[in-house]
Amino acid sequence: MSTDKTQIPAEYKSWRKSDTTWTLGLFGTAIGAGVLFFPIRAGYGGLIPILIMLVLAYPIAFLCHRALARLCLSGKNPSGDITETVEEHFGKGGGVVITFLYFFAICPLLWIYGVTITNTFMAFWEQQLGMMPLNRGVVALILLLAMAVIIYFGKDLMVRVMSYLVFPFIASLVLLSLALIPYWNTAVFESVNADSFQLFGHSGILVTVWLGISIMVFSFNFSPIVSSFVVSKREEYEAACGKDFTEQKVNKIISRAGLLMVGVVMFFAFSCLFALSPANMAEAKEMNVPVLTYLAYHFNNVGGANGTLATILVWAAPIIALVAIFKSFFGHYLGTLEGMNGLLLKFAFGGDKNKVSVGKLNLISMVFIMGSTWFIAYINPNILDLIEAMGAPIIASLLCLLPMYAVNRVPALSKYKGQASNYFVTIIGLLTIGNIVFKLFV
């Protein structure tokens, strides 16, 4: 059906409640614990790189997710998810590849959150509560076992609780950004000198922005929900309004979600940077904690805590951080479990669901997932390095490179060939994956 406005049923022409719901859903999916690391990487290089990142933020958020949505829209079955669509275009081997990518795009995020929650809790225990240091391995084990019990026995309740926490968390970020305004200072501007305009070198603008792109891909990522989102919109619009109109609606929703996301995250990042300094961000990276934990440390120990507001920040920041990490951990655990179960069924049980019960499959997957997460949390790798070397590159392969490969190989996507946005998305994907080489050899 044509997308001529005169042929679109009247009830579909305007912006609908379901469109708003999905806009907020995409927005809420992306705004999680990853946002707490973006200010550190963005502010680490000073004012010039973060201004460049500000310019790049919306194109990365919108164009990369639009590319993935186009791939999801290209399938013949309006109710088919991304796995079915990829199998349609590339055969069953493509479905296996997607299963691998899906699992390895999400599992490292759990490792990152395992490290983060351990460090955040230990910093809260020692700095805010003033207690004696605890054994890292024991703390990580207790925290992960507690979450495992909640997940195993109360998954449905957990999903409901986490969905309720999304928007209070976003509101907390906005309020905290506003609360930091009285503490803004000129340190970031004073750090601008001739060296700040150096393009090359380990701390040059190009390398800093390059590494910043990875953390943006990580922080602005709602790719796990794009397939479900596209299926929902196709079932709602396609039969009555046609595929072109459905794509236009999908693009508008992604665009508005991207604007909301970039607005909140960049305001938060700039507010943190203006309240601290590039040197503080470097210290936060060394401490291996999210920016909220560092804010609590800074106001508690560096003489910045003057008045009621600063006292609230000292206590509120780590609590908000813990809630964000728990929310992200639970949400990503479900995706990791789904991917791990799929891999076990394909390769350990020959694809026969009758060979193993769902409960046993979940238990085997949980032992592997939680065991590997505990090990990573215990050895305590640098979180930003882990994001840049593992989390972001695998996300980029699914979010950027797979759709661009499909554009050049799939007839249903051939109409998008040669678009300038394709080159942008491809470059972002390659730069993000290139971080692996940077971390190995630089």
XYZ file of N, CA, C and O in Angstrom, residues 67-78 80-98 230 234 243 402-416:
196
model
N 19.709 1.411 11.062
C 20.251 0.376 10.180
C 19.809 -1.009 10.632
O 19.402 -1.853 9.809
N 19.858 -1.259 11.946
C 19.419 -2.560 12.458
C 17.918 -2.733 12.264
O 17.447 -3.827 11.906
N 17.149 -1.663 12.468
C 15.699 -1.737 12.270
C 15.354 -2.042 10.811
O 14.416 -2.795 10.527
N 16.094 -1.458 9.867
C 15.862 -1.746 8.450
C 16.061 -3.227 8.152
O 15.299 -3.826 7.376
N 17.088 -3.824 8.759
C 17.307 -5.258 8.573
C 16.119 -6.044 9.108
O 15.623 -6.968 8.453
N 15.635 -5.674 10.305
C 14.490 -6.371 10.890
C 13.229 -6.193 10.049
O 12.388 -7.095 9.976
N 13.085 -5.040 9.405
C 11.914 -4.756 8.575
C 11.942 -5.505 7.238
O 10.910 -5.604 6.566
N 13.093 -6.015 6.857
C 13.258 -6.570 5.513
C 12.699 -7.975 5.351
O 12.602 -8.482 4.234
N 12.333 -8.613 6.453
C 11.801 -9.972 6.367
C 10.388 -10.001 5.807
O 9.628 -9.033 5.913
N 10.011 -11.120 5.216
C 8.672 -11.247 4.629
C 7.596 -11.389 5.696
O 6.462 -10.935 5.513
N 7.921 -12.019 6.819
C 6.938 -12.262 7.875
C 6.897 -11.077 8.846
O 7.880 -10.811 9.532
N 5.764 -10.360 8.929
C 5.681 -9.214 9.840
C 5.897 -9.586 11.301
O 6.292 -8.736 12.104
N 8.038 -11.977 12.243
C 9.320 -12.659 12.368
C 10.365 -11.802 13.063
O 10.535 -10.628 12.723
N 11.071 -12.388 14.044
C 12.107 -11.636 14.753
C 13.394 -11.622 13.937
O 13.454 -12.126 12.819
N 14.464 -11.054 14.500
C 15.699 -10.872 13.740
C 16.326 -12.209 13.360
O 16.898 -12.336 12.270
N 16.197 -13.217 14.225
C 16.772 -14.530 13.900
C 16.090 -15.119 12.674
O 16.752 -15.629 11.759
N 14.762 -15.027 12.635
C 14.025 -15.550 11.485
C 14.359 -14.777 10.218
O 14.510 -15.354 9.140
N 14.499 -13.453 10.365
C 14.827 -12.625 9.199
C 16.198 -12.952 8.647
O 16.393 -13.060 7.428
N 17.182 -13.129 9.527
C 18.540 -13.461 9.081
C 18.566 -14.849 8.450
O 19.246 -15.072 7.444
N 17.822 -15.802 9.023
C 17.751 -17.138 8.428
C 17.111 -17.072 7.043
O 17.505 -17.805 6.134
N 16.114 -16.195 6.886
C 15.471 -16.012 5.576
C 16.477 -15.525 4.542
O 16.475 -15.973 3.390
N 17.353 -14.602 4.943
C 18.308 -14.013 4.003
C 19.573 -14.854 3.825
O 20.123 -14.921 2.719
N 20.054 -15.480 4.899
C 21.373 -16.139 4.860
C 21.345 -17.621 5.208
O 22.401 -18.243 5.307
N 20.153 -18.200 5.413
C 20.060 -19.607 5.745
C 20.241 -19.857 7.233
O 20.439 -18.939 8.033
N 20.185 -21.139 7.623
C 20.272 -21.495 9.043
C 21.625 -21.129 9.643
O 21.727 -20.849 10.832
N 22.656 -21.139 8.812
C 23.973 -20.725 9.313
C 23.954 -19.290 9.815
O 24.604 -18.954 10.818
N 23.186 -18.434 9.134
C 23.053 -17.051 9.584
C 22.373 -16.960 10.934
O 22.734 -16.130 11.770
N 21.376 -17.834 11.168
C 20.709 -17.862 12.463
C 21.647 -18.244 13.582
O 21.588 -17.701 14.688
N 22.546 -19.208 13.294
C 23.548 -19.611 14.298
C 24.491 -18.459 14.606
O 24.838 -18.200 15.764
N 24.904 -17.736 13.558
C 25.796 -16.587 13.752
C 25.141 -15.546 14.642
O 25.772 -14.997 15.560
N 23.851 -15.270 14.379
C 23.129 -14.289 15.185
C 23.049 -14.747 16.638
O 23.207 -13.947 17.584
N 10.380 -3.619 16.273
C 10.013 -3.630 14.856
C 8.849 -4.588 14.602
O 7.905 -4.260 13.871
N 5.320 -3.485 12.997
C 4.856 -4.098 11.752
C 3.466 -4.699 11.938
O 2.591 -4.564 11.064
N 4.258 -1.027 4.106
C 5.594 -1.171 4.681
C 6.341 0.157 4.741
O 7.081 0.422 5.686
N 26.632 -5.949 10.692
C 25.687 -6.930 10.127
C 24.658 -6.258 9.215
O 24.442 -6.715 8.085
N 24.002 -5.163 9.630
C 23.057 -4.502 8.712
C 23.714 -3.967 7.446
O 23.117 -4.020 6.363
N 24.955 -3.465 7.559
C 25.632 -2.936 6.376
C 26.030 -4.063 5.415
O 25.971 -3.894 4.194
N 26.402 -5.205 5.970
C 26.687 -6.369 5.125
C 25.410 -6.794 4.400
O 25.432 -7.096 3.195
N 24.291 -6.776 5.129
C 23.016 -7.190 4.533
C 22.584 -6.243 3.419
O 22.038 -6.682 2.400
N 22.831 -4.945 3.587
C 22.463 -3.971 2.554
C 23.125 -4.317 1.222
O 22.528 -4.149 0.156
N 24.335 -4.821 1.279
C 25.082 -5.131 0.059
C 24.852 -6.543 -0.461
O 25.332 -6.877 -1.541
N 24.127 -7.364 0.307
C 23.927 -8.754 -0.112
C 22.459 -9.144 -0.295
O 22.165 -10.101 -1.008
N 21.543 -8.431 0.339
C 20.133 -8.826 0.358
C 19.331 -7.953 -0.609
O 19.338 -6.724 -0.481
N 18.647 -8.543 -1.588
C 17.861 -7.755 -2.553
C 16.830 -6.838 -1.892
O 16.598 -5.724 -2.366
N 16.208 -7.286 -0.811
C 15.175 -6.484 -0.152
C 15.729 -5.196 0.447
O 14.962 -4.267 0.743
N 17.054 -5.145 0.634
C 17.686 -3.951 1.217
C 18.480 -3.161 0.189
O 19.128 -2.162 0.538
N 18.441 -3.577 -1.063
C 19.278 -2.948 -2.085
C 18.937 -1.472 -2.314
O 19.776 -0.698 -2.772
N 17.691 -1.073 -1.992
C 17.295 0.323 -2.200
C 18.091 1.286 -1.317
O 18.098 2.491 -1.557
N 18.745 0.744 -0.278
C 19.526 1.602 0.625
C 20.991 1.716 0.222
O 21.757 2.429 0.868
